[in-house]
Short mmCIF file of C-alpha atoms and ligand atoms in Angstrom, two decimals:
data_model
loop_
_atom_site.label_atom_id
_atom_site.label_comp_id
_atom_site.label_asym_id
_atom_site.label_seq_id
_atom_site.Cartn_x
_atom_site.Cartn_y
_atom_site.Cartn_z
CA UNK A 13 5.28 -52.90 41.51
CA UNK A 14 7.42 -50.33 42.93
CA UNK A 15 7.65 -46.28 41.87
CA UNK A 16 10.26 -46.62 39.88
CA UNK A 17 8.83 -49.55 38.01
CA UNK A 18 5.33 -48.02 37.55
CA UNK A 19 7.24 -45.21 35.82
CA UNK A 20 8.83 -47.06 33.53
CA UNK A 21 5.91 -49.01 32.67
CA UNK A 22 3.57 -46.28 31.90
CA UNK A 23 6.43 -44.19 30.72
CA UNK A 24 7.20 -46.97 28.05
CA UNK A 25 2.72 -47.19 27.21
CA UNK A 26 2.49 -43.31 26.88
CA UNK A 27 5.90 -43.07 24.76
CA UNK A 28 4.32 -45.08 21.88
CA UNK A 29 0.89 -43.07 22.10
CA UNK A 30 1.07 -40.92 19.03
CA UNK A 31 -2.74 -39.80 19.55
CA UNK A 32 -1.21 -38.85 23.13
CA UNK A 33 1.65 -37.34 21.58
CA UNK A 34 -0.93 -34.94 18.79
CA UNK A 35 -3.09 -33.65 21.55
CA UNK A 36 -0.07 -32.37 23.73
CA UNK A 37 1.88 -31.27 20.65
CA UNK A 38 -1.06 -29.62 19.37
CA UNK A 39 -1.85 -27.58 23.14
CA UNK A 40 2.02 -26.83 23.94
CA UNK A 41 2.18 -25.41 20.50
CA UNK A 42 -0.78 -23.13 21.10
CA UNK A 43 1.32 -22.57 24.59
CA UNK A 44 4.78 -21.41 23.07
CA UNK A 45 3.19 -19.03 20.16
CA UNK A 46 0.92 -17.24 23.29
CA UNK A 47 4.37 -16.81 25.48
CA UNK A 48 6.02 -15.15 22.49
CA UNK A 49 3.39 -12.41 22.53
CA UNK A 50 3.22 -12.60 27.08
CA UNK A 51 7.12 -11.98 26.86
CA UNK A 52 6.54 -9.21 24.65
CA UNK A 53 5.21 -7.00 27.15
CA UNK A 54 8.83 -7.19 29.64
CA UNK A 55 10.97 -4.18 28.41
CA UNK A 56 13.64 -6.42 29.63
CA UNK A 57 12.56 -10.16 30.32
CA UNK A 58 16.16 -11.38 31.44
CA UNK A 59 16.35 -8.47 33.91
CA UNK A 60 12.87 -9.42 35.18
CA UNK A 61 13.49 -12.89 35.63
CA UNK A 62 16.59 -12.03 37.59
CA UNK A 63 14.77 -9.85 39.81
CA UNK A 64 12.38 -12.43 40.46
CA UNK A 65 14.54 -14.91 41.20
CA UNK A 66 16.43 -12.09 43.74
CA UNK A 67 13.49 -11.61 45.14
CA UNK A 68 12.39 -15.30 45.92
CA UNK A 69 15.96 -15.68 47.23
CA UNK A 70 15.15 -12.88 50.26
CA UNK A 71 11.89 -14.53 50.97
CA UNK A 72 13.09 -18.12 50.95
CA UNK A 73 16.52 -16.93 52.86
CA UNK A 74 13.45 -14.62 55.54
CA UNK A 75 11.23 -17.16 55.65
CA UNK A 76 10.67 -18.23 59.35
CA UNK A 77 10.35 -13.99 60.17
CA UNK A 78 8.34 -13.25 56.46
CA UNK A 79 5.83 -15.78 57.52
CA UNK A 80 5.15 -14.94 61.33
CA UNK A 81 4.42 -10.96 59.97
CA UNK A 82 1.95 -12.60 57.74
CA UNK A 83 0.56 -14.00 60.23
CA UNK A 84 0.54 -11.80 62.85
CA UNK A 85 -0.87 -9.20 60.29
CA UNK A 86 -3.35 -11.62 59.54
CA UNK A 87 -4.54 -12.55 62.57
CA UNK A 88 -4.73 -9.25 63.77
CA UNK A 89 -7.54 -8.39 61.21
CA UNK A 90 -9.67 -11.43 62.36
CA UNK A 91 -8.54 -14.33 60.50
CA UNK A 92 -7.10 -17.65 62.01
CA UNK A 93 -3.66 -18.74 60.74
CA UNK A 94 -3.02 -22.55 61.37
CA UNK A 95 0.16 -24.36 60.54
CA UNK A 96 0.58 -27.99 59.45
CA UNK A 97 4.07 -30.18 59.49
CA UNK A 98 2.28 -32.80 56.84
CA UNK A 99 -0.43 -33.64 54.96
CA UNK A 100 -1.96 -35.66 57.99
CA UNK A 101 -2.23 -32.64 60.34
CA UNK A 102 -3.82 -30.18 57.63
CA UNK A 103 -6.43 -32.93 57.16
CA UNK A 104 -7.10 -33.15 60.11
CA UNK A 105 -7.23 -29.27 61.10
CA UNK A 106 -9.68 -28.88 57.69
CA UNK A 107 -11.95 -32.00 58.94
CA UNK A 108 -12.70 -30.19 62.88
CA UNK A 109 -13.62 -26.97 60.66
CA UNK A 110 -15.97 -28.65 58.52
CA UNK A 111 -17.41 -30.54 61.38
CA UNK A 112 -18.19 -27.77 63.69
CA UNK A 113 -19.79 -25.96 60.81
CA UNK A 114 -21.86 -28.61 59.71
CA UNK A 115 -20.19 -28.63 56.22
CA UNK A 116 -22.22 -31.02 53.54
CA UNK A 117 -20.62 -29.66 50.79
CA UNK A 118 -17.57 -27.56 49.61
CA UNK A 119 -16.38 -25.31 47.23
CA UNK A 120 -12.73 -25.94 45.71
CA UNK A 121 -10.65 -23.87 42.82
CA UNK A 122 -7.98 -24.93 41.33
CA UNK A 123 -4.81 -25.76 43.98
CA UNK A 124 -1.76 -28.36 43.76
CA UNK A 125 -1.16 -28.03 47.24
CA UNK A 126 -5.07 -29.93 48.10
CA UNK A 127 -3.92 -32.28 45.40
CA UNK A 128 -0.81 -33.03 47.49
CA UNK A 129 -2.81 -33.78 50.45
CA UNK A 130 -5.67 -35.85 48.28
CA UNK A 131 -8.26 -33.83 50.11
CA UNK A 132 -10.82 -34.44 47.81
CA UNK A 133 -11.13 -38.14 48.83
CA UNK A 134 -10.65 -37.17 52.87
CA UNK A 135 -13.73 -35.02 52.52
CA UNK A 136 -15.59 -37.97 50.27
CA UNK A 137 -14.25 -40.01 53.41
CA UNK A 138 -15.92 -37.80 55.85
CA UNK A 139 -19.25 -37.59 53.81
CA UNK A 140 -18.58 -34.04 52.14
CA UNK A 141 -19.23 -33.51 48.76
CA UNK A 142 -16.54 -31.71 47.32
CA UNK A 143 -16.98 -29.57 43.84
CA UNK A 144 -13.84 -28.64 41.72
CA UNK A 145 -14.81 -25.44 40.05
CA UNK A 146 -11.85 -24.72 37.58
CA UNK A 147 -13.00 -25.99 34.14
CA UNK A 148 -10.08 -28.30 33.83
CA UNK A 149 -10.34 -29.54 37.27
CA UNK A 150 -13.94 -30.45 37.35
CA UNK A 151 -13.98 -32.45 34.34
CA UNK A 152 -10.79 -34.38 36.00
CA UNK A 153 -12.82 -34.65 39.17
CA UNK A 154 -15.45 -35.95 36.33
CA UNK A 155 -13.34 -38.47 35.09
CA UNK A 156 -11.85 -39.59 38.21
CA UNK A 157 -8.46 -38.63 37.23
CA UNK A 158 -5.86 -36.60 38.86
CA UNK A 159 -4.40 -33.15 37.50
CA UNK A 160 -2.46 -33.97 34.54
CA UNK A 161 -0.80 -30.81 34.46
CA UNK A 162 0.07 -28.06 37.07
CA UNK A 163 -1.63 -25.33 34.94
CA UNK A 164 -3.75 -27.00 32.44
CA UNK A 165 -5.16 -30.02 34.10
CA UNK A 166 -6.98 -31.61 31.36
CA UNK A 167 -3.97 -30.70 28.74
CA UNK A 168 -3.99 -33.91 27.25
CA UNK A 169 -8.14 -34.41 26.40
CA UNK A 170 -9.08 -32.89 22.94
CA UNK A 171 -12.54 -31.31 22.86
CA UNK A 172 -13.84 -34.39 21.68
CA UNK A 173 -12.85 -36.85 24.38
CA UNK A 174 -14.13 -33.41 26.94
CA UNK A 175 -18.08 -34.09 24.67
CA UNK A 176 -17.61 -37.83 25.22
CA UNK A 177 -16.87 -37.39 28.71
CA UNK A 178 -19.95 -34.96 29.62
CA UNK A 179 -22.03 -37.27 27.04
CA UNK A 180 -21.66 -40.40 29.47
CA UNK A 181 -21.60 -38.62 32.87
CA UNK A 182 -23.47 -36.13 32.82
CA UNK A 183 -25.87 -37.39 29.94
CA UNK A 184 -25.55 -33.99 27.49
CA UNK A 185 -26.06 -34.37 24.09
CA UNK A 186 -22.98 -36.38 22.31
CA UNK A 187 -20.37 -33.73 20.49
CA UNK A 188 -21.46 -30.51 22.76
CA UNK A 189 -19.04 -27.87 21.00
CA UNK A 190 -16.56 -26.30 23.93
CA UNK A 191 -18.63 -23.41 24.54
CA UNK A 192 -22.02 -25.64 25.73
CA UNK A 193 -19.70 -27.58 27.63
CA UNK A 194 -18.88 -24.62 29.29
CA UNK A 195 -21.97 -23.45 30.08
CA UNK A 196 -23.23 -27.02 31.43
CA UNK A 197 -20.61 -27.23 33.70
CA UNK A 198 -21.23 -23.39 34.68
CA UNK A 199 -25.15 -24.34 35.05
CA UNK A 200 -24.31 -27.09 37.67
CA UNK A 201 -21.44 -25.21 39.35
CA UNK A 202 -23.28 -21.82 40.28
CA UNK A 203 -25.70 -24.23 41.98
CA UNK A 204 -22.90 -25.53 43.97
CA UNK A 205 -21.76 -21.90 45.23
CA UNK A 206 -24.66 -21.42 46.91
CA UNK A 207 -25.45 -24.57 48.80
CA UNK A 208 -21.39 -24.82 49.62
CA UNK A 209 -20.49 -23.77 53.75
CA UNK A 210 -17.19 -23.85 52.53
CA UNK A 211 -14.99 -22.48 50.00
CA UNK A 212 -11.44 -24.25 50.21
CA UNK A 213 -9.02 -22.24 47.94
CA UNK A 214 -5.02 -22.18 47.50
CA UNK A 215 -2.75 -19.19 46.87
CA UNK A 216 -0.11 -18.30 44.25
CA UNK A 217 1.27 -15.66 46.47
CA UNK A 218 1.61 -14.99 50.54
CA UNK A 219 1.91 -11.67 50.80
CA UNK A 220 4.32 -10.71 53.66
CA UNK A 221 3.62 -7.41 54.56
CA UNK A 222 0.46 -6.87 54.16
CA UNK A 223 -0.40 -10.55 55.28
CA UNK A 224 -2.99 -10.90 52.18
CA UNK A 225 -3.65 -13.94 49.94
CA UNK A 226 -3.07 -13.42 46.33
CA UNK A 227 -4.71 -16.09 43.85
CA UNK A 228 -4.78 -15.88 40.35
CA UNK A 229 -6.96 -17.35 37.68
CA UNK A 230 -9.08 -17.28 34.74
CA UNK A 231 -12.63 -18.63 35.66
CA UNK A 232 -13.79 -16.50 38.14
CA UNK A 233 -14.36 -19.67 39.69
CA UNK A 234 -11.96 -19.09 42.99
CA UNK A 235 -13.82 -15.65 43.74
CA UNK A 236 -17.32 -17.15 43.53
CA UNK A 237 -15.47 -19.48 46.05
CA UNK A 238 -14.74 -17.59 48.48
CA UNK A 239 -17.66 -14.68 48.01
CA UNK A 240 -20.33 -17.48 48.50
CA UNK A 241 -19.35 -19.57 50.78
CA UNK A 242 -19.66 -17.76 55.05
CA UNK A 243 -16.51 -19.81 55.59
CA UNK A 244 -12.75 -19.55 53.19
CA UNK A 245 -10.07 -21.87 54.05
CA UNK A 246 -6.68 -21.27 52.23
CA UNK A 247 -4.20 -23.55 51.96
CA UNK A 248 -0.54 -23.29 50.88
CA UNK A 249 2.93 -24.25 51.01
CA UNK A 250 5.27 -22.23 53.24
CA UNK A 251 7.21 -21.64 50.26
CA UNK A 252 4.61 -19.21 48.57
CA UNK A 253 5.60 -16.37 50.65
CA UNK A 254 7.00 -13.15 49.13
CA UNK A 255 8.25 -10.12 51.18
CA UNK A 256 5.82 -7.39 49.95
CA UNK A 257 2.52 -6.42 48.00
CA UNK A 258 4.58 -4.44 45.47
CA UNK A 259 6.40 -7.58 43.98
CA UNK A 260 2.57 -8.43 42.86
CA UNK A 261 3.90 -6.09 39.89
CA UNK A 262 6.32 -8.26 38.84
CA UNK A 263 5.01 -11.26 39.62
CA UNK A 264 1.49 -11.37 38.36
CA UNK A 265 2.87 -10.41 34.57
CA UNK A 266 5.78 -13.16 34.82
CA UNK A 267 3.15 -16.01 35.81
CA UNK A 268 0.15 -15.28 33.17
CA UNK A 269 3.25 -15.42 30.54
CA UNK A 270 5.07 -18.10 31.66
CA UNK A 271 2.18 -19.74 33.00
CA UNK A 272 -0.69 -19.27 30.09
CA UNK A 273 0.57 -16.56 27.45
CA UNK A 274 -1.17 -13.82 28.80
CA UNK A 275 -0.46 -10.46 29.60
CA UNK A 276 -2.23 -10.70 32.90
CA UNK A 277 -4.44 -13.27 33.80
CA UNK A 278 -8.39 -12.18 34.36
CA UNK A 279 -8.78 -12.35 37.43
CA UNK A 280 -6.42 -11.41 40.09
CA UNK A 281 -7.56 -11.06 43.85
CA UNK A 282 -6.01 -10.05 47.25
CA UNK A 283 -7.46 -11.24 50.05
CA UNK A 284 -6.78 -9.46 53.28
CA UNK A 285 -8.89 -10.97 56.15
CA UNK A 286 -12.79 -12.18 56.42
CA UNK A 287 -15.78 -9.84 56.46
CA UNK A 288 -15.24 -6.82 57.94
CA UNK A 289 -18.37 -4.74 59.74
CA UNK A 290 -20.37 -3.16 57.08
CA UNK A 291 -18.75 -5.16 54.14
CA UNK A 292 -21.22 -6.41 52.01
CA UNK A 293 -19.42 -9.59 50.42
CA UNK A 294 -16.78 -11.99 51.33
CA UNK A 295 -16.57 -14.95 54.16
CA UNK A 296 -17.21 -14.56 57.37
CA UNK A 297 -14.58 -16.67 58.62
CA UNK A 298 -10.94 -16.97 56.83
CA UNK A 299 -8.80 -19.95 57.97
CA UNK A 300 -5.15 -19.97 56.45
CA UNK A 301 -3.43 -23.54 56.77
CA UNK A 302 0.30 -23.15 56.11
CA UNK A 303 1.98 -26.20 55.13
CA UNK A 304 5.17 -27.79 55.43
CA UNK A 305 4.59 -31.21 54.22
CA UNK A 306 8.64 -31.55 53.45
CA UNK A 307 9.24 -28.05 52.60
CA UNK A 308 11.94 -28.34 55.16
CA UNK A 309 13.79 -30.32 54.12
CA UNK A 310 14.37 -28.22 50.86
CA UNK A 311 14.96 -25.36 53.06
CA UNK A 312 17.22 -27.16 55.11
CA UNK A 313 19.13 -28.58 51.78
CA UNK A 314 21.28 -25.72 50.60
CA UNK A 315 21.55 -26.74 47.11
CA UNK A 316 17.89 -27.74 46.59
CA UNK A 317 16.52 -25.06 49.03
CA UNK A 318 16.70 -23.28 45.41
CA UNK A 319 13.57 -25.12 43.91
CA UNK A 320 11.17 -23.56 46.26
CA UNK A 321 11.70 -20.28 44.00
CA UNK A 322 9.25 -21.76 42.02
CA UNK A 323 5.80 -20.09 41.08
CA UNK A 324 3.72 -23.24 39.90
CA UNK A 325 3.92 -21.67 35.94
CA UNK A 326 4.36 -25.24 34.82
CA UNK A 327 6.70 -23.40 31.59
CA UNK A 328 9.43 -26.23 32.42
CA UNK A 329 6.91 -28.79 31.92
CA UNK A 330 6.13 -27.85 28.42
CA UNK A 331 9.53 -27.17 27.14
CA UNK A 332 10.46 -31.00 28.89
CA UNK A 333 11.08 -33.29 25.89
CA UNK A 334 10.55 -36.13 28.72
CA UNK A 335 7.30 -34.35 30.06
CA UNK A 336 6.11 -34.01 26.02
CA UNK A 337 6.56 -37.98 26.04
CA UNK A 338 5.15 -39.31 28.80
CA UNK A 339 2.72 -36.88 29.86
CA UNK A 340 1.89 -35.99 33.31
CA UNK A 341 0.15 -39.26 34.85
CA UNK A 342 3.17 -41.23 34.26
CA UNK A 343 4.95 -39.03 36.81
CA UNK A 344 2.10 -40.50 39.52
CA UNK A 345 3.55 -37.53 41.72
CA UNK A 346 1.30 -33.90 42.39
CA UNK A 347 4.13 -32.38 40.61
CA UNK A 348 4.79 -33.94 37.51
CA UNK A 349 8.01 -32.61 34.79
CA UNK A 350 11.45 -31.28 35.38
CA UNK A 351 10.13 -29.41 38.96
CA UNK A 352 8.56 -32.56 40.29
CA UNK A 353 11.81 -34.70 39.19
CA UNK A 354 13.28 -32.10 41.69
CA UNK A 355 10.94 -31.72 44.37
CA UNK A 356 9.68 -35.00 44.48
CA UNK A 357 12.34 -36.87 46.13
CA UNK A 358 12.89 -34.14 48.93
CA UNK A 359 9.34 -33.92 49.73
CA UNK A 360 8.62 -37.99 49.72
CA UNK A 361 11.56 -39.41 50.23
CA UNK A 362 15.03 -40.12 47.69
CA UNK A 363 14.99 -43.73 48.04
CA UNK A 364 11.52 -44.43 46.46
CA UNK A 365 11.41 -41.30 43.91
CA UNK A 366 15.09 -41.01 43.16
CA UNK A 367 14.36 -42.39 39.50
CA UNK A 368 12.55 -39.30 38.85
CA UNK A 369 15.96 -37.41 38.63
CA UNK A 370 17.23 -39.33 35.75
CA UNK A 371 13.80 -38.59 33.65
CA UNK A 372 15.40 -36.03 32.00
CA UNK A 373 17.97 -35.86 28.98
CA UNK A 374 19.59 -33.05 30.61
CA UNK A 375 19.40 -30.66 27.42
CA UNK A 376 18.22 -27.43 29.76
CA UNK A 377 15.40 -26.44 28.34
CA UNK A 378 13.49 -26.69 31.60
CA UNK A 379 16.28 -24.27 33.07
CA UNK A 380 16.55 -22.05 30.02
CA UNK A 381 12.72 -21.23 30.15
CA UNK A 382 11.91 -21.06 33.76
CA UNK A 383 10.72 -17.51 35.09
CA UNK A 384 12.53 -17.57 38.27
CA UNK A 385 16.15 -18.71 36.49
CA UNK A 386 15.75 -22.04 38.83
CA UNK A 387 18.89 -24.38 37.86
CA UNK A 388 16.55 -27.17 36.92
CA UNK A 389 18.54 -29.32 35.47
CA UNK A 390 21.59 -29.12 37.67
CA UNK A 391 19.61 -29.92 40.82
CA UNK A 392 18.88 -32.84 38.83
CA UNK A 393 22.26 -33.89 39.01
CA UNK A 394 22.49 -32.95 42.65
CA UNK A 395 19.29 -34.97 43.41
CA UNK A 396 21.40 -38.03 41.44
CA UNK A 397 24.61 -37.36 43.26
CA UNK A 398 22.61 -37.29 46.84
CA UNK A 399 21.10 -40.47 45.96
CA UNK A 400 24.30 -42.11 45.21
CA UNK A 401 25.63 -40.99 48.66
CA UNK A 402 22.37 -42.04 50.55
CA UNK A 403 23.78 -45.92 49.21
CA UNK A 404 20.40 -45.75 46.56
CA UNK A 405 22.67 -47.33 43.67
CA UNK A 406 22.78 -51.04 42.80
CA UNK A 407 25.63 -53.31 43.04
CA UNK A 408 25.88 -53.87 39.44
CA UNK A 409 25.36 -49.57 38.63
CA UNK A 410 28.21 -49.47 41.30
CA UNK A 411 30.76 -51.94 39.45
CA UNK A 412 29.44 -50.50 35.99
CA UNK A 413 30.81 -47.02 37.05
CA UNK A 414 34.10 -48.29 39.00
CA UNK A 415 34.95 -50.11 35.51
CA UNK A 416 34.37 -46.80 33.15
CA UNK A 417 36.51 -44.55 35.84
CA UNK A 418 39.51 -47.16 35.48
CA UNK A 419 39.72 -47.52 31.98
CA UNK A 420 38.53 -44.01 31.00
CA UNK A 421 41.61 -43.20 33.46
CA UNK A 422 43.87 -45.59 31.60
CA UNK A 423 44.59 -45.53 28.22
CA UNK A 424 45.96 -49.39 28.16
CA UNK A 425 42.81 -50.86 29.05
CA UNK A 426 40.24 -48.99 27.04
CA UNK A 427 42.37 -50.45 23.66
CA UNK A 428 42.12 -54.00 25.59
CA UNK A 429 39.97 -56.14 23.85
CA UNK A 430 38.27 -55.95 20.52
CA UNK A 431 35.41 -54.28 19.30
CA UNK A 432 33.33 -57.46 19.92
CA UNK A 433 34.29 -57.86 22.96
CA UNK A 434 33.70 -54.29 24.07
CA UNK A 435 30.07 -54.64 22.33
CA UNK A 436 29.47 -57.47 24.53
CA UNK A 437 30.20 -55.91 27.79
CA UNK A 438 28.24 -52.57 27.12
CA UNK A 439 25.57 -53.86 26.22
CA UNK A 440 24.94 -56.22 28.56
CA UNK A 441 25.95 -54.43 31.79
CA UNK A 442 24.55 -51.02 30.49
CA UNK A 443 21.01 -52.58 31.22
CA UNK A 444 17.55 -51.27 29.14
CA UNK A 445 19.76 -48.99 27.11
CA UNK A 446 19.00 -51.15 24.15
CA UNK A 447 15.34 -51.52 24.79
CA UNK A 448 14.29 -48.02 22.48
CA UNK A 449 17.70 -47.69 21.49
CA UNK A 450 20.53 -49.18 18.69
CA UNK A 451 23.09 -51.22 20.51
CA UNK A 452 26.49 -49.55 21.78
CA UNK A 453 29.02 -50.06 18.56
CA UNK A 454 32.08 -49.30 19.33
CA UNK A 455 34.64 -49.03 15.99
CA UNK A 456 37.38 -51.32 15.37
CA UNK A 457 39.74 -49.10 16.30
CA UNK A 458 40.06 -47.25 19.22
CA UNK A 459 40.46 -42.93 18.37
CA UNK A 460 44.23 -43.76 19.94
CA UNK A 461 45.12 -46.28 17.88
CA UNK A 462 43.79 -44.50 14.62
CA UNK A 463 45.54 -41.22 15.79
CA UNK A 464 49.49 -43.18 16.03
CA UNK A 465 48.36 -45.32 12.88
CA UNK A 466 47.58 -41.77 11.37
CA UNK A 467 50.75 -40.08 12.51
CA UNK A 468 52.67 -42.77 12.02
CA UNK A 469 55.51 -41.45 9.09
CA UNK A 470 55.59 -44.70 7.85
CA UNK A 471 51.39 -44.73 7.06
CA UNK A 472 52.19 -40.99 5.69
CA UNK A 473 51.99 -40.69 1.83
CA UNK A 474 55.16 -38.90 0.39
S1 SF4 B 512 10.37 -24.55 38.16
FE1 SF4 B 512 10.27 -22.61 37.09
S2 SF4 B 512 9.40 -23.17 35.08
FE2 SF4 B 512 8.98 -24.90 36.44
S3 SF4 B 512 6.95 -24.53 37.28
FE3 SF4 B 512 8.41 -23.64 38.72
S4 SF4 B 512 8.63 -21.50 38.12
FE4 SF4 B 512 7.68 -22.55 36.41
#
């Protein structure tokens, strides 16, 4: 079965899952009343978003200069800075370091970007054990399922399906309330810390200036990562740069609200370089992987290049009325919702994820709520309109569409035919429309005739 297939086939499954449909009704609704009271702390949320979005402009419009500071700032304090052009060569960089260190077993918080690579199963391939330690993450990893969401991973389990799970794998007692899950998966992950050579982390911000790591989270989870652990390799898409430490004081706020409701989110650490002499904590060794993995063509895609403002708050996927449907696996892309539908394509290639672009009833929402004022839903329409031009439509899509421009450009032929007739030919060429849908009725008289009948003087009563 091809991509586009698959979607539609889980798409249609998930669609008519109404205990599906409860659990993520019931967890975005928590979401949007938490925002209300995030937002509340912004003086001025629209001029904040604006200025993020300004600001993500300069860096994305600097990049090639913002990221060799970083890295020469970087480097200069110790650490290594490695670059990757795909998933392939940051595998492969990640395997030598784990060899030469003798790596058994490794560390991992919560990042897309390792997702996007499947490193997990490359390190099962090479014999390392690798532990997620975000909550949501390691009872994914537990139920051998990807990231559902790009924030809440395990959005769509309730906390009884989360008992059930630990129940059969891990053989806890059946109906363990949230906060003994918590502490069973705590009890088996602080073992992990300290037998792990290697803590492998993301980042939600590059830092240009100061050529420091920013990562964000809730757990405490990515700092017992990286404290642990004598070696820290980061990994993260080009795109995460921002020019300077300062913007931390916009950005942190906008992602906990947009991202989980909060104010700020718990933990928030800058990482500036390994172990210095006399230090008493952190990793000896820091490697930073940079990756482009497609990235470039965004950048190189001046319309488009505009999607890789985005911060990873995973807001657009929640206010999706596709996303709140389908769910996340349906997607069977790292980056699921109205962002993914937009990155996708570029990043993997039009032809095989071009369907992702018409996922979307184009309502807005997504661009109406995102932090960094991204035109979701009109790069949407310029994903669709570059697919058309790359010759991605069918013949029949391609007649379909030649038919509507004459007749919507000729009067005489849309009052040809009757109403029948008219049925007929809608419905048959305008294919699956009819599946979830009422058939195309079209009235028995067109709006033009009905308007001369209507101003006709002879239909008008004296
Ligand atoms: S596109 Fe905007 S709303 Fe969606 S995840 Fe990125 S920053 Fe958040």
């Amino acid at each position: 079965m091809d991509n586009q297939n698959s979607f539609l086939a889980k798409s249609t499954i998930k669609a008519a899952d109404l205990e599906h449909r409860r659990k993520i009704n019931f967890n975005i609704s928590r979401y949007d009343s938490a925002v209300l009271k995030g937002k509340s702390q912004f003086a001025d949320i629209e001029s904040a978003r604006k200025r993020a979005k300004n600001l993500k402009w300069r860096a994305i419009e600097n990049l090639d200069a913002l990221l060799e500071n970083f890295e020469s700032v970087l480097t200069a304090r110790g650490a290594h800075v490695l670059w990757a052009s795909d998933a392939n060569s940051a595998l492969e960089q990640i395997g030598k370091i784990c060899t030469e260190r003798n790596c058994k077993t490794v560390v991992k918080s919560k990042s897309m970007v390792t997702e996007e690579i499947h490193l997990n199963h490359f390190l099962e391939q090479q014999g390392i054990e690798s532990i997620e330690t975000d909550l949501g993450e390691f009872i994914q990893q537990l139920d051998k399922e990807p990231p559902y969401h790009i924030v809440t991973p395990a959005m769509h389990k309730s906390k009884e399906d989360i008992a059930k799970l630990f129940y059969e794998k891990l053989g806890t007692p059946p109906n363990l309330p949230p906060e003994a899950l918590t502490l069973e998966a705590r009890k088996i992950l602080r073992e992990k810390y300290i037998q792990a050579e290697i803590g492998i982390t993301g980042a939600n911000f590059l830092l240009a200036d100061t050529g420091s790591i920013a990562i964000t989270e809730n757990e405490g989870n990515a700092r017992l990562s990286t404290a642990f652990p004598k070696t820290h390799i980061v990994i993260a898409g080009i795109e995460k740069i921002i020019p300077s430490i300062n913007d931390l004081a916009l950005f942190w706020p906008l992602l906990a609200t947009f991202g989980t409701g909060q104010i700020v989110t718990s933990y928030n650490t800058i990482i500036s370089g390994p172990r210095l002499k006399n230090e008493t904590d952190g990793p000896e060794e820091l490697f930073v992987i940079l990756l482009d993995n497609g990235r470039t063509n965004l950048l190189a895609n001046e319309k488009a290049r505009e999607s890789m403002y985005c911060i990873r708050c995973g807001a657009c996927l929640n206010a999706c009325p596709v996303y709140k449907n389908i769910g996340g696996h349906a997607y069977e892309t790292t980056y699921s919702g109205p962002i993914g539908a937009v990155i996708t394509p570029h990043l993997k290639g039009m032809k095989q994820w071009n369907h992702l672009s018409y996922a979307s009833s184009l309502c807005g929402n997504c661009t109406e709520v995102c932090p960094v004022k991204i035109n979701l839903h009109e790069l949407l329409l310029e994903n669709r309109k570059e697919s058309i031009a790359e010759g991605n439509a069918g013949f029949g899509e391609k007649m379909a569409w030649k038919l509507w421009k004459k007749a919507s450009l000729n009067r005489k032929y849309y009052n040809k035919g009757n109403a029948s007739i008219k049925n007929w030919v809608a419905n048959k060429m305008i294919k699956g429309w009819s599946l979830h849908r009422a058939e195309f009725q079209f009235p028995r008289e067109t709006f033009n005739e009905q308007w001369r009948k209507k101003n006709n003087p002879e239909n008008k009563e004296n």
